[in-house]
Amino acid sequence: MKNRDKSAEELPIPVPETRHETDLLHLLGRNIRLPDQPLRFAPAPVAGSPEWRDLPEQVRLRLIERGDAALMADIPHLLASDLTRFSRDGDRAGFEAKYFARRRHLNALAMAALAGDPAPYLSPLADMTLLLCEESGWQLPAHNAQQRGGARAPLPDPYQPIVDLFAAETGAQLGVLCAVLGPQIASVAPGLTERILREVHHRILTPYLEQKFWWMGNVDGPTNNWTVWITQNILLCALSLPTDDSLRRAVIRRAISSLDAFLSDYGDDGACEEGPLYYRHAGLCLWGILDILSQVAPEAFAEILTHPKIRNIAEYIEAVHVSGRTFINFADSPAINPPCTLREVLFGRATGSQRLERFALNDAASAGWDDLPNEINLWYRLLQAQHSGELSEVLPQPLPPRDIWYPSIGLMVARGAGTTLAVKAGGNGDSHNHNDTGSVTLYREGRPVLIDIGVGIYTKKTFSPERYDIWTMQSSWHNLPDFAEQMQHDGAAFASRDVHPDLQEDHAALSMELADAWHASAGLRRFHRKVRLDKTTGRVEIRDIYDSDGPAVLNLIFAIAPRISGTEIALPNLAHINCDGASGVSLEAIQIEDTRLRESWPETLWRTRITAAANQLTITIS
């Protein structure tokens, strides 16, 4: 560990009673020291800096084009009827579409003002900024509760602000805006930057320092993506705005405590239990925190970025990639995800991971440079523009894909002969959990054979006691059996055991006992599953052995219409599936109307129901 200035301020970090074996802050010492001098942070060069004039011409023109389109666009009104709809009928999409459109509108104007002549954009930018300041609350109606799982109030209370994901995002957006365009905005709307500072203090920084929110860690259960996602944006608020240095230090103290809790809960292997979509809000926001803090106090924080656990967290997204936009998905993640941005590239570079850096550069460049027009985080858009030139350079060859076993969540990913196999052991108590313990996902040459459907548009039911009434959350809609017509149960106690991975040069296999994932009323005494990939041929075998009171019926989910002949299933030009030990196979079509699911899947999905003749069923996919 590097020698640190003994005169620097020490920040004691609360140490929970139970810590992960290789908790980073424990390894680096329980006290993080900040320099004595005032803490400085700049999220990006200010308007008029040479860096903006020197952007690649196509980048500048695209940002200006977006800004010009925003000048002509209508700004949505946020009405009481929009705010209360979540409480009335559970719909959250209508309000959120308007809410996020406002923030994208602001970003489009800000990026154009930086890339070109700011004059046409400043008054509309001030108008949009004031509209955000005038909103009664920055939190989403779906998050409008002080406690985890608490009752959601129909309307925000401006005197009792709630710091949720998007309140913090809005605070960060306005803080970063002031840092790069503050004087220009003040020139057309005197007093507006002071208004921003007051609003961010009232809505974000004061509650953050005076209250204990569940997502802070060591408060109410385990951490999840909220912990680092919100913490990153609060740091952007506190350090981008002209706040008092003592306040900045107080915010950093709390941020370090939350970071400590998050890393304590995260596995050493770096797996994101919430799936690839939430890597962008968990692992990448962890990088955001460490990047911000490393700029403020490099001697205190730069070393953490080089720790193997952080590199494992960084590389997770590459490990679960299938091809193109397709990733191994589970929990509330979709199968089709956006390409990497320059943040993943910077995360790989900071952690010394050539694997992530090369993958991210090639993935980000695969569809040409993207200015992230749908991104509401202004800092992300600034980073994307600042580093845009890197995607026009000669790209390094990505490293070959690898097999991996993630013990912290029970996930095996293996590859061979054009086949990508994923098997998830683990349990049913994950964040954003689906009841999918033991399920299998399979792709051949990037085409789906066995799929994980994912989750539809979030509604009031999604994060409520009725969550498992939603069909996509249920084990019957994963590649798993029902016993006596009963599905898996939710909760951490309903998990796999006796899990044994076997990763070899010519094969990969995972075996596990799954009976504990069902309630005792299913009458299931044993369910042993072994999944094996022959890497030479791409042949996959799923062997199930049951001991139960009722019949076993195995569900297999497809995105391609199967053809059934007796106990054989054909996916034309893709796979042949033999069901040894089956007494019958039935087929049903599922019409997909949910727009979020349609982003990953065609309008019809298919489920086969394979009835076991006895106590053993072997599925061979060749």
Coordinates of C-alpha atoms in Angstrom, one line a residue:
M1 CA 0.0 0.0 0.0
K2 CA 1.3 3.4 -0.9
N3 CA 2.5 5.8 1.8
R4 CA 0.0 8.5 2.5
D5 CA 0.4 12.0 3.9
K6 CA 0.0 11.7 7.7
S7 CA -1.4 15.2 7.8
A8 CA -4.3 14.3 5.6
E9 CA -7.8 14.0 7.0
E10 CA -8.9 10.5 8.0
L11 CA -12.4 9.3 7.3
P12 CA -13.4 6.4 9.6
I13 CA -15.6 3.9 7.8
P14 CA -18.2 1.8 9.7
V15 CA -17.2 -1.8 9.6
P16 CA -20.1 -4.3 9.5
E17 CA -19.9 -7.3 11.7
T18 CA -20.0 -9.7 8.7
R19 CA -17.7 -8.7 5.9
H20 CA -16.8 -10.4 2.7
E21 CA -13.5 -12.2 2.9
T22 CA -11.7 -9.9 0.4
D23 CA -13.6 -6.7 1.1
L24 CA -11.5 -4.1 -0.6
L25 CA -11.7 -1.3 1.9
H26 CA -10.8 -3.8 4.6
L27 CA -7.7 -4.8 2.7
L28 CA -6.7 -1.2 2.1
G29 CA -7.3 -0.1 5.6
R30 CA -10.3 1.1 7.5
N31 CA -9.4 4.7 7.2
I32 CA -9.4 6.5 3.8
R33 CA -7.5 9.8 3.9
L34 CA -8.4 12.8 1.8
P35 CA -5.9 15.6 1.0
D36 CA -6.0 18.8 3.1
Q37 CA -6.5 21.1 0.2
P38 CA -10.0 21.9 -1.1
L39 CA -11.4 19.0 -3.1
R40 CA -11.7 19.7 -6.9
F41 CA -13.6 17.8 -9.6
A42 CA -14.5 18.7 -13.2
P43 CA -16.9 16.4 -14.9
A44 CA -15.8 17.7 -18.3
P45 CA -14.2 20.7 -20.0
V46 CA -16.2 23.9 -19.7
A47 CA -18.0 25.4 -22.7
G48 CA -15.6 27.1 -25.1
S49 CA -12.7 24.8 -24.2
P50 CA -10.5 23.6 -27.1
E51 CA -11.6 20.0 -26.4
W52 CA -15.1 20.9 -27.7
R53 CA -13.8 22.7 -30.8
D54 CA -11.6 19.8 -31.6
L55 CA -14.3 17.1 -31.6
P56 CA -14.4 15.0 -34.8
E57 CA -16.5 16.9 -37.3
Q58 CA -19.2 14.2 -37.6
V59 CA -19.6 14.2 -33.9
R60 CA -20.0 17.9 -33.6
L61 CA -22.5 17.9 -36.5
R62 CA -24.6 15.1 -34.9
L63 CA -24.7 16.9 -31.5
I64 CA -25.8 20.1 -33.2
E65 CA -28.4 18.3 -35.2
R66 CA -29.9 16.8 -32.0
G67 CA -29.9 20.2 -30.4
D68 CA -31.7 21.8 -33.4
A69 CA -34.3 19.0 -33.3
A70 CA -34.9 19.8 -29.6
L71 CA -35.5 23.4 -30.4
M72 CA -38.4 22.4 -32.5
A73 CA -39.8 19.7 -30.2
D74 CA -42.6 20.1 -27.7
I75 CA -41.8 19.8 -24.0
P76 CA -44.2 17.4 -22.2
H77 CA -46.3 18.7 -19.3
L78 CA -46.3 16.6 -16.1
L79 CA -49.9 16.6 -14.9
A80 CA -51.4 15.4 -11.7
S81 CA -53.2 12.8 -13.7
D82 CA -49.8 11.5 -15.0
L83 CA -48.3 11.4 -11.5
T84 CA -51.3 9.6 -9.9
R85 CA -51.7 7.0 -12.5
F86 CA -49.3 4.6 -10.8
S87 CA -51.5 4.6 -7.7
R88 CA -54.7 4.4 -9.7
D89 CA -54.0 1.5 -12.1
G90 CA -50.3 0.5 -11.7
D91 CA -49.1 2.0 -15.0
R92 CA -45.7 3.7 -14.8
A93 CA -44.8 3.9 -18.4
G94 CA -47.0 6.9 -19.3
F95 CA -45.6 9.2 -16.7
E96 CA -42.0 8.0 -17.2
A97 CA -42.1 8.6 -20.9
K98 CA -42.8 12.3 -20.3
Y99 CA -40.4 12.6 -17.4
F100 CA -37.5 11.1 -19.3
A101 CA -38.3 13.1 -22.5
R102 CA -37.8 16.3 -20.5
R103 CA -34.3 15.2 -19.4
R104 CA -33.3 14.0 -22.8
H105 CA -34.5 17.4 -24.2
L106 CA -32.2 19.2 -21.8
N107 CA -29.2 17.0 -22.6
A108 CA -29.7 17.6 -26.4
L109 CA -29.6 21.3 -25.9
A110 CA -26.6 21.2 -23.6
M111 CA -24.6 19.0 -25.9
A112 CA -25.3 21.2 -28.9
A113 CA -24.4 24.3 -26.9
L114 CA -21.0 22.7 -26.2
A115 CA -20.4 21.4 -29.7
G116 CA -21.3 24.6 -31.6
D117 CA -22.3 28.2 -31.1
P118 CA -24.1 28.1 -27.8
A119 CA -26.3 31.2 -28.5
P120 CA -29.4 29.5 -30.1
Y121 CA -29.6 26.9 -27.3
L122 CA -29.1 28.9 -24.1
S123 CA -32.6 30.4 -23.6
P124 CA -34.3 27.1 -24.4
L125 CA -31.8 25.4 -22.1
A126 CA -32.6 27.8 -19.3
D127 CA -36.4 27.2 -19.9
M128 CA -35.9 23.5 -19.6
T129 CA -33.7 23.8 -16.5
L130 CA -36.3 25.9 -14.7
L131 CA -39.0 23.4 -15.6
L132 CA -37.0 20.7 -13.9
C133 CA -36.5 23.0 -10.8
E134 CA -40.3 23.6 -10.7
E135 CA -41.2 19.9 -10.7
S136 CA -42.9 19.0 -7.3
G137 CA -40.7 15.9 -7.0
W138 CA -37.8 14.4 -8.9
Q139 CA -38.5 10.8 -7.7
L140 CA -40.7 8.5 -9.9
P141 CA -44.2 7.7 -8.6
A142 CA -43.2 4.1 -8.5
H143 CA -40.5 5.0 -5.9
N144 CA -42.5 7.6 -4.0
A145 CA -42.0 6.1 -0.5
Q146 CA -39.5 6.8 2.2
Q147 CA -39.0 3.1 3.1
R148 CA -38.1 0.0 1.0
G149 CA -41.4 -1.5 -0.1
G150 CA -43.4 1.2 1.6
A151 CA -46.8 2.5 0.4
R152 CA -46.4 4.9 -2.6
A153 CA -48.0 8.3 -2.1
P154 CA -50.0 9.4 -5.2
L155 CA -48.3 12.8 -5.4
P156 CA -44.8 13.9 -4.4
D157 CA -44.5 16.0 -1.2
P158 CA -42.1 18.9 -2.0
Y159 CA -41.4 19.4 1.7
Q160 CA -40.4 15.7 2.1
P161 CA -38.1 14.9 -0.8
I162 CA -37.3 11.3 -1.6
V163 CA -33.9 10.4 -3.0
D164 CA -34.5 7.6 -5.4
L165 CA -32.6 6.6 -8.6
F166 CA -34.0 9.4 -10.7
A167 CA -34.0 12.2 -8.2
A168 CA -30.3 11.6 -7.9
E169 CA -30.0 11.4 -11.7
T170 CA -31.7 14.8 -12.0
G171 CA -29.5 16.3 -9.4
A172 CA -26.4 15.0 -11.1
Q173 CA -27.7 16.3 -14.5
L174 CA -28.2 19.8 -13.2
G175 CA -24.9 19.8 -11.3
V176 CA -23.0 18.7 -14.3
L177 CA -24.9 21.3 -16.4
C178 CA -23.8 24.0 -14.1
A179 CA -20.2 22.8 -14.2
V180 CA -19.9 23.0 -18.0
L181 CA -22.4 25.8 -18.9
G182 CA -23.1 27.6 -15.7
P183 CA -21.9 31.1 -16.7
Q184 CA -23.6 30.9 -20.1
I185 CA -27.0 29.9 -18.5
A186 CA -26.6 32.7 -16.0
S187 CA -26.0 35.2 -18.8
V188 CA -29.6 34.6 -20.1
A189 CA -31.3 33.7 -16.8
P190 CA -29.6 35.5 -13.9
G191 CA -30.1 33.6 -10.6
L192 CA -31.0 30.3 -12.3
T193 CA -27.7 28.6 -11.3
E194 CA -28.3 29.7 -7.7
R195 CA -31.8 28.2 -7.9
I196 CA -30.3 24.9 -9.1
L197 CA -27.9 24.9 -6.1
R198 CA -30.8 25.5 -3.7
E199 CA -32.9 22.8 -5.3
V200 CA -30.1 20.2 -5.3
H201 CA -29.4 21.0 -1.6
H202 CA -33.0 20.7 -0.6
R203 CA -33.9 17.6 -2.7
I204 CA -30.7 15.7 -2.7
L205 CA -27.8 16.7 -0.5
T206 CA -29.6 17.6 2.7
P207 CA -31.7 14.5 2.9
Y208 CA -28.7 12.4 1.9
L209 CA -26.7 13.7 4.8
E210 CA -29.5 13.8 7.4
Q211 CA -31.5 10.6 6.6
K212 CA -30.8 6.9 6.3
F213 CA -32.2 5.5 3.1
W214 CA -32.4 1.7 2.7
W215 CA -30.1 1.8 -0.4
M216 CA -27.2 3.3 1.5
G217 CA -26.1 -0.1 2.9
N218 CA -26.1 -1.4 6.4
V219 CA -29.6 0.0 6.9
D220 CA -32.3 -2.4 5.7
G221 CA -31.1 -5.6 4.0
P222 CA -28.6 -6.1 1.3
T223 CA -27.4 -3.5 -1.3
N224 CA -28.2 -3.7 -5.0
N225 CA -27.6 -1.5 -8.0
W226 CA -29.4 1.4 -6.3
T227 CA -26.5 1.7 -3.9
V228 CA -23.8 2.7 -6.4
W229 CA -26.1 4.2 -9.0
I230 CA -27.4 6.8 -6.5
T231 CA -24.1 7.2 -4.8
Q232 CA -22.3 8.0 -8.0
N233 CA -24.9 10.7 -8.9
I234 CA -24.8 12.3 -5.5
L235 CA -21.1 12.6 -5.8
L236 CA -21.7 14.3 -9.1
C237 CA -24.1 16.7 -7.4
A238 CA -21.8 17.5 -4.5
L239 CA -18.6 17.8 -6.5
S240 CA -19.8 19.5 -9.7
L241 CA -21.7 22.3 -8.0
P242 CA -20.0 25.1 -6.1
T243 CA -20.7 23.5 -2.7
D244 CA -18.8 24.1 0.5
D245 CA -15.7 21.9 1.0
S246 CA -16.9 20.6 4.3
L247 CA -20.1 19.4 2.7
R248 CA -18.1 17.7 0.0
R249 CA -16.1 15.8 2.6
A250 CA -19.3 14.8 4.5
V251 CA -20.8 13.5 1.3
I252 CA -17.7 11.5 0.5
R253 CA -17.8 10.0 4.0
R254 CA -21.3 8.7 3.4
A255 CA -20.4 7.6 -0.1
I256 CA -17.4 5.5 1.2
S257 CA -19.6 3.8 3.7
S258 CA -22.1 2.8 1.0
L259 CA -19.3 1.7 -1.3
D260 CA -17.9 -0.5 1.5
A261 CA -21.4 -2.1 2.0
F262 CA -21.8 -2.7 -1.7
L263 CA -18.4 -4.3 -2.1
S264 CA -19.0 -6.4 1.0
D265 CA -22.2 -7.8 -0.5
Y266 CA -20.7 -8.4 -4.0
G267 CA -19.0 -11.7 -4.7
D268 CA -15.2 -11.8 -5.3
D269 CA -15.9 -13.3 -8.7
G270 CA -17.5 -10.1 -9.9
A271 CA -20.9 -11.6 -11.0
C272 CA -23.9 -9.2 -11.2
E273 CA -26.8 -11.2 -9.8
E274 CA -29.2 -8.7 -11.5
G275 CA -28.0 -9.6 -15.0
P276 CA -26.3 -7.8 -17.9
L277 CA -28.7 -4.8 -18.0
Y278 CA -28.0 -4.0 -14.4
Y279 CA -24.3 -4.3 -14.8
R280 CA -24.6 -0.9 -16.5
H281 CA -26.1 0.5 -13.2
A282 CA -24.0 -1.6 -10.8
G283 CA -20.5 -2.4 -12.1
L284 CA -20.3 0.7 -14.3
C285 CA -21.6 3.0 -11.6
L286 CA -19.0 1.5 -9.2
W287 CA -16.4 2.6 -11.8
G288 CA -18.1 6.0 -11.9
I289 CA -17.7 6.4 -8.1
L290 CA -14.1 5.3 -8.1
D291 CA -13.2 7.5 -11.1
I292 CA -14.7 10.5 -9.4
L293 CA -13.0 9.8 -6.1
S294 CA -9.7 9.1 -7.9
Q295 CA -9.8 12.5 -9.5
V296 CA -10.5 14.1 -6.1
A297 CA -7.9 12.1 -4.1
P298 CA -5.8 9.9 -6.4
E299 CA -3.6 8.7 -3.6
A300 CA -6.6 7.4 -1.6
F301 CA -8.6 5.8 -4.3
A302 CA -6.6 5.0 -7.5
E303 CA -5.2 1.8 -5.9
I304 CA -8.7 0.3 -5.4
L305 CA -9.3 0.3 -9.1
T306 CA -6.4 -2.1 -9.7
H307 CA -7.7 -4.7 -7.2
P308 CA -8.6 -8.1 -8.8
K309 CA -12.2 -8.0 -7.4
I310 CA -12.8 -4.7 -9.3
R311 CA -11.4 -6.2 -12.4
N312 CA -13.7 -9.2 -12.1
I313 CA -16.7 -6.9 -11.7
A314 CA -15.5 -5.0 -14.8
E315 CA -15.1 -8.1 -17.0
Y316 CA -18.5 -9.7 -16.2
I317 CA -20.2 -8.0 -19.1
E318 CA -17.8 -9.6 -21.6
A319 CA -18.2 -13.0 -20.0
V320 CA -22.0 -13.1 -20.5
H321 CA -21.9 -11.9 -24.1
V322 CA -23.2 -14.2 -26.8
S323 CA -22.9 -12.3 -30.0
G324 CA -24.0 -9.0 -31.4
R325 CA -26.5 -7.4 -29.0
T326 CA -27.3 -10.7 -27.4
F327 CA -26.3 -11.5 -23.8
I328 CA -26.9 -14.4 -21.3
N329 CA -29.9 -12.9 -19.4
F330 CA -31.7 -13.8 -16.2
A331 CA -33.5 -11.9 -13.5
D332 CA -35.0 -8.6 -14.9
S333 CA -32.5 -8.3 -17.7
P334 CA -33.5 -8.7 -21.4
A335 CA -31.6 -10.9 -23.9
I336 CA -31.0 -8.0 -26.2
N337 CA -29.0 -5.1 -24.7
P338 CA -27.5 -1.9 -26.0
P339 CA -23.9 -1.8 -27.1
C340 CA -21.1 -0.9 -24.8
T341 CA -20.3 2.8 -24.4
L342 CA -17.0 4.5 -23.8
R343 CA -17.6 4.0 -20.0
E344 CA -17.0 0.3 -20.4
V345 CA -13.8 1.1 -22.3
L346 CA -12.6 3.4 -19.5
F347 CA -13.6 0.8 -16.8
G348 CA -11.4 -1.7 -18.6
R349 CA -8.5 0.7 -19.0
A350 CA -8.7 1.8 -15.3
T351 CA -8.7 -1.8 -14.0
G352 CA -6.0 -3.0 -16.4
S353 CA -8.3 -5.4 -18.2
Q354 CA -7.4 -5.8 -21.8
R355 CA -10.3 -8.3 -22.0
L356 CA -12.9 -5.7 -21.2
E357 CA -11.2 -2.8 -23.0
R358 CA -10.9 -4.7 -26.3
F359 CA -14.4 -6.1 -26.1
A360 CA -15.9 -2.8 -25.3
L361 CA -14.1 -0.9 -28.0
N362 CA -15.2 -3.3 -30.7
D363 CA -18.7 -3.6 -29.3
A364 CA -19.1 0.2 -29.1
A365 CA -17.8 0.6 -32.6
S366 CA -19.9 -2.2 -34.1
A367 CA -22.7 0.1 -35.1
G368 CA -20.7 3.3 -35.5
W369 CA -20.3 6.1 -32.9
D370 CA -23.4 6.6 -30.8
D371 CA -24.0 9.9 -29.1
L372 CA -26.4 8.3 -26.6
P373 CA -29.5 10.5 -27.4
N374 CA -31.7 8.5 -25.1
E375 CA -29.4 8.8 -22.1
I376 CA -30.6 11.1 -19.3
N377 CA -27.2 11.2 -17.5
L378 CA -25.4 14.2 -18.9
W379 CA -22.0 13.1 -17.6
Y380 CA -22.3 9.9 -19.7
R381 CA -23.0 11.9 -22.8
L382 CA -20.1 14.2 -22.1
L383 CA -17.7 11.2 -21.7
Q384 CA -19.1 9.6 -24.9
A385 CA -18.4 12.8 -26.9
Q386 CA -15.0 13.4 -25.3
H387 CA -13.7 10.0 -26.2
S388 CA -15.5 9.6 -29.5
G389 CA -12.2 9.7 -31.5
E390 CA -11.1 6.4 -30.1
L391 CA -13.7 4.5 -32.1
S392 CA -12.3 5.8 -35.4
E393 CA -8.8 4.4 -34.6
V394 CA -7.6 0.9 -35.5
L395 CA -9.4 -1.4 -33.1
P396 CA -7.5 -4.1 -31.2
Q397 CA -8.6 -7.7 -31.6
P398 CA -10.8 -8.9 -28.8
L399 CA -9.5 -11.8 -26.7
P400 CA -11.1 -15.2 -27.4
P401 CA -14.3 -15.9 -25.4
R402 CA -13.9 -18.0 -22.3
D403 CA -15.7 -20.4 -20.1
I404 CA -16.5 -19.1 -16.6
W405 CA -18.0 -20.3 -13.3
Y406 CA -19.4 -17.6 -11.0
P407 CA -19.9 -19.3 -7.6
S408 CA -21.4 -16.2 -6.0
I409 CA -24.6 -16.6 -8.1
G410 CA -24.2 -20.1 -9.4
L411 CA -23.8 -19.3 -13.0
M412 CA -21.8 -21.3 -15.5
V413 CA -21.2 -20.0 -19.1
A414 CA -19.4 -22.4 -21.5
R415 CA -18.7 -22.3 -25.2
G416 CA -17.7 -24.7 -28.0
A417 CA -18.4 -25.6 -31.6
G418 CA -20.4 -22.4 -32.1
T419 CA -22.6 -23.2 -29.0
T420 CA -23.0 -20.9 -26.0
L421 CA -24.5 -22.6 -22.9
A422 CA -25.4 -21.0 -19.6
V423 CA -26.7 -22.8 -16.6
K424 CA -27.9 -21.0 -13.5
A425 CA -27.8 -22.7 -10.1
G426 CA -27.9 -20.2 -7.2
G427 CA -31.3 -19.5 -5.6
N428 CA -34.5 -17.6 -5.7
G429 CA -33.5 -14.7 -3.4
D430 CA -31.6 -12.6 -5.8
S431 CA -32.2 -8.9 -6.4
H432 CA -34.7 -8.6 -9.3
N433 CA -35.2 -12.3 -8.8
H434 CA -37.1 -14.7 -11.1
N435 CA -37.8 -18.3 -9.9
D436 CA -35.2 -19.8 -12.3
T437 CA -32.9 -22.0 -10.1
G438 CA -31.4 -24.6 -12.4
S439 CA -32.6 -23.1 -15.7
V440 CA -30.7 -23.5 -18.9
T441 CA -30.1 -21.0 -21.7
L442 CA -28.6 -22.1 -25.0
Y443 CA -27.5 -20.4 -28.2
R444 CA -26.1 -21.8 -31.4
E445 CA -24.1 -19.5 -33.7
G446 CA -25.8 -16.6 -31.9
R447 CA -29.3 -17.9 -32.6
P448 CA -31.6 -18.8 -29.6
V449 CA -32.3 -22.5 -28.9
L450 CA -33.5 -22.3 -25.2
I451 CA -34.3 -18.9 -24.0
D452 CA -34.8 -16.9 -20.9
I453 CA -37.8 -14.6 -21.6
G454 CA -36.8 -11.8 -19.3
V455 CA -39.3 -9.2 -18.0
G456 CA -42.0 -7.0 -19.4
I457 CA -42.7 -3.4 -18.8
Y458 CA -42.5 -2.6 -15.1
T459 CA -45.8 -2.0 -13.4
K460 CA -47.1 -1.6 -9.9
K461 CA -47.2 -5.3 -9.5
T462 CA -43.5 -5.9 -10.5
F463 CA -42.1 -4.8 -7.2
S464 CA -44.9 -5.9 -4.9
P465 CA -46.1 -9.0 -3.0
E466 CA -47.8 -9.9 -6.3
R467 CA -44.5 -10.1 -8.2
Y468 CA -44.7 -13.8 -8.8
D469 CA -48.2 -13.6 -10.2
I470 CA -46.4 -12.2 -13.3
W471 CA -45.9 -15.2 -15.7
T472 CA -42.4 -14.3 -16.8
M473 CA -41.2 -14.5 -13.1
Q474 CA -42.4 -18.1 -12.7
S475 CA -40.4 -21.2 -13.1
S476 CA -43.0 -22.7 -15.5
W477 CA -41.8 -20.1 -18.0
H478 CA -38.2 -21.1 -17.7
N479 CA -36.5 -24.2 -18.8
L480 CA -37.6 -26.1 -15.7
P481 CA -40.1 -28.8 -14.7
D482 CA -43.3 -28.5 -12.7
F483 CA -44.0 -31.2 -10.0
A484 CA -47.6 -32.1 -9.3
E485 CA -48.4 -28.9 -11.2
Q486 CA -46.4 -26.8 -8.7
M487 CA -43.7 -24.3 -9.6
Q488 CA -40.6 -23.2 -7.8
H489 CA -41.0 -20.9 -4.8
D490 CA -39.4 -17.5 -4.3
G491 CA -37.1 -16.7 -1.4
A492 CA -33.4 -17.3 -0.5
A493 CA -34.3 -20.6 1.2
F494 CA -35.4 -22.0 -2.1
A495 CA -32.1 -22.7 -3.7
S496 CA -29.8 -25.3 -5.2
R497 CA -27.3 -27.4 -3.3
D498 CA -24.5 -29.8 -3.9
V499 CA -23.5 -27.8 -7.0
H500 CA -20.5 -29.1 -8.9
P501 CA -19.0 -27.3 -11.9
D502 CA -16.7 -29.1 -14.3
L503 CA -14.9 -26.9 -16.9
Q504 CA -12.5 -28.9 -19.1
E505 CA -10.9 -28.4 -22.5
D506 CA -13.2 -30.8 -24.3
H507 CA -16.4 -30.4 -22.2
A508 CA -18.2 -28.3 -19.6
A509 CA -20.8 -29.6 -17.1
L510 CA -22.7 -28.4 -14.1
S511 CA -24.6 -30.8 -11.7
M512 CA -26.8 -29.8 -8.8
E513 CA -29.6 -30.9 -6.5
L514 CA -32.7 -28.7 -7.0
A515 CA -35.4 -30.2 -4.8
D516 CA -35.1 -27.4 -2.2
A517 CA -36.3 -24.8 -4.8
W518 CA -39.8 -26.2 -4.5
H519 CA -42.2 -25.9 -1.5
A520 CA -42.6 -29.1 0.5
S521 CA -46.2 -29.3 -0.7
A522 CA -44.8 -30.3 -4.2
G523 CA -43.9 -33.7 -2.7
L524 CA -40.4 -33.5 -4.3
R525 CA -37.7 -35.5 -2.5
R526 CA -35.0 -35.3 -5.1
F527 CA -34.4 -33.5 -8.4
H528 CA -30.9 -33.9 -9.6
R529 CA -29.9 -32.1 -12.8
K530 CA -26.7 -32.4 -14.8
V531 CA -26.1 -30.3 -17.9
R532 CA -23.2 -31.1 -20.1
L533 CA -21.7 -29.5 -23.3
D534 CA -19.5 -31.4 -25.6
K535 CA -17.2 -28.6 -26.9
T536 CA -16.1 -30.6 -30.0
T537 CA -19.6 -31.2 -31.4
G538 CA -21.7 -28.6 -29.6
R539 CA -24.0 -31.4 -28.3
V540 CA -25.8 -30.5 -25.1
E541 CA -27.4 -33.0 -22.7
I542 CA -29.7 -32.2 -19.8
R543 CA -30.2 -35.2 -17.6
D544 CA -32.9 -34.9 -14.8
I545 CA -33.6 -37.5 -12.1
Y546 CA -36.7 -37.1 -10.1
D547 CA -38.2 -38.5 -6.9
S548 CA -41.6 -36.9 -6.4
D549 CA -45.2 -37.8 -5.5
G550 CA -46.7 -36.2 -8.6
P551 CA -45.8 -36.2 -12.3
A552 CA -42.9 -34.2 -13.6
V553 CA -43.6 -32.0 -16.6
L554 CA -40.6 -30.2 -18.1
N555 CA -41.1 -26.8 -19.8
L556 CA -38.8 -25.7 -22.6
I557 CA -39.1 -22.2 -24.0
F558 CA -38.3 -21.3 -27.6
A559 CA -38.2 -18.2 -29.8
I560 CA -38.5 -20.3 -33.0
A561 CA -41.5 -22.5 -33.8
P562 CA -40.7 -26.1 -33.0
R563 CA -41.9 -29.1 -35.0
I564 CA -42.9 -32.0 -32.8
S565 CA -42.8 -35.7 -33.9
G566 CA -43.5 -38.1 -31.1
T567 CA -40.9 -37.3 -28.4
E568 CA -38.6 -35.4 -30.8
I569 CA -38.5 -31.7 -31.3
A570 CA -37.0 -29.9 -34.3
L571 CA -36.0 -26.3 -34.6
P572 CA -35.6 -26.0 -38.4
N573 CA -32.0 -25.3 -39.5
L574 CA -30.9 -24.9 -35.9
A575 CA -31.3 -27.9 -33.5
H576 CA -32.7 -31.4 -33.1
I577 CA -33.9 -32.3 -29.6
N578 CA -34.5 -35.8 -28.4
C579 CA -36.6 -36.4 -25.2
D580 CA -35.5 -39.7 -23.8
G581 CA -37.9 -40.9 -21.0
A582 CA -40.8 -38.7 -22.1
S583 CA -44.4 -40.1 -22.5
G584 CA -45.6 -37.1 -24.5
V585 CA -44.8 -33.6 -25.7
S586 CA -47.3 -30.8 -26.2
L587 CA -46.9 -27.4 -27.6
E588 CA -48.4 -24.0 -27.0
A589 CA -47.9 -20.6 -28.5
I590 CA -47.5 -17.4 -26.4
Q591 CA -48.4 -14.1 -28.1
I592 CA -46.0 -11.4 -27.0
E593 CA -47.6 -7.9 -27.0
D594 CA -45.5 -6.3 -24.3
T595 CA -43.3 -3.8 -26.0
R596 CA -40.3 -4.4 -23.7
L597 CA -40.4 -8.1 -24.4
R598 CA -40.7 -7.4 -28.1
E599 CA -37.4 -5.7 -28.1
S600 CA -35.8 -9.1 -27.6
W601 CA -38.3 -11.6 -29.1
P602 CA -40.7 -12.1 -32.0
E603 CA -44.4 -11.7 -31.7
T604 CA -44.8 -15.4 -30.8
L605 CA -42.9 -17.5 -28.3
W606 CA -43.3 -21.3 -27.8
R607 CA -43.5 -23.6 -24.8
T608 CA -43.2 -27.3 -25.0
R609 CA -44.5 -29.4 -22.1
I610 CA -42.7 -32.7 -21.8
T611 CA -44.2 -35.3 -19.5
A612 CA -41.7 -37.7 -17.9
A613 CA -42.7 -41.3 -18.2
A614 CA -40.9 -42.3 -15.0
N615 CA -38.3 -40.8 -12.7
Q616 CA -35.7 -39.8 -15.3
L617 CA -35.7 -37.6 -18.4
T618 CA -32.8 -36.9 -20.7
I619 CA -32.9 -34.0 -23.2
T620 CA -30.3 -34.2 -25.9
I621 CA -29.8 -31.2 -28.2
S622 CA -27.7 -31.7 -31.3

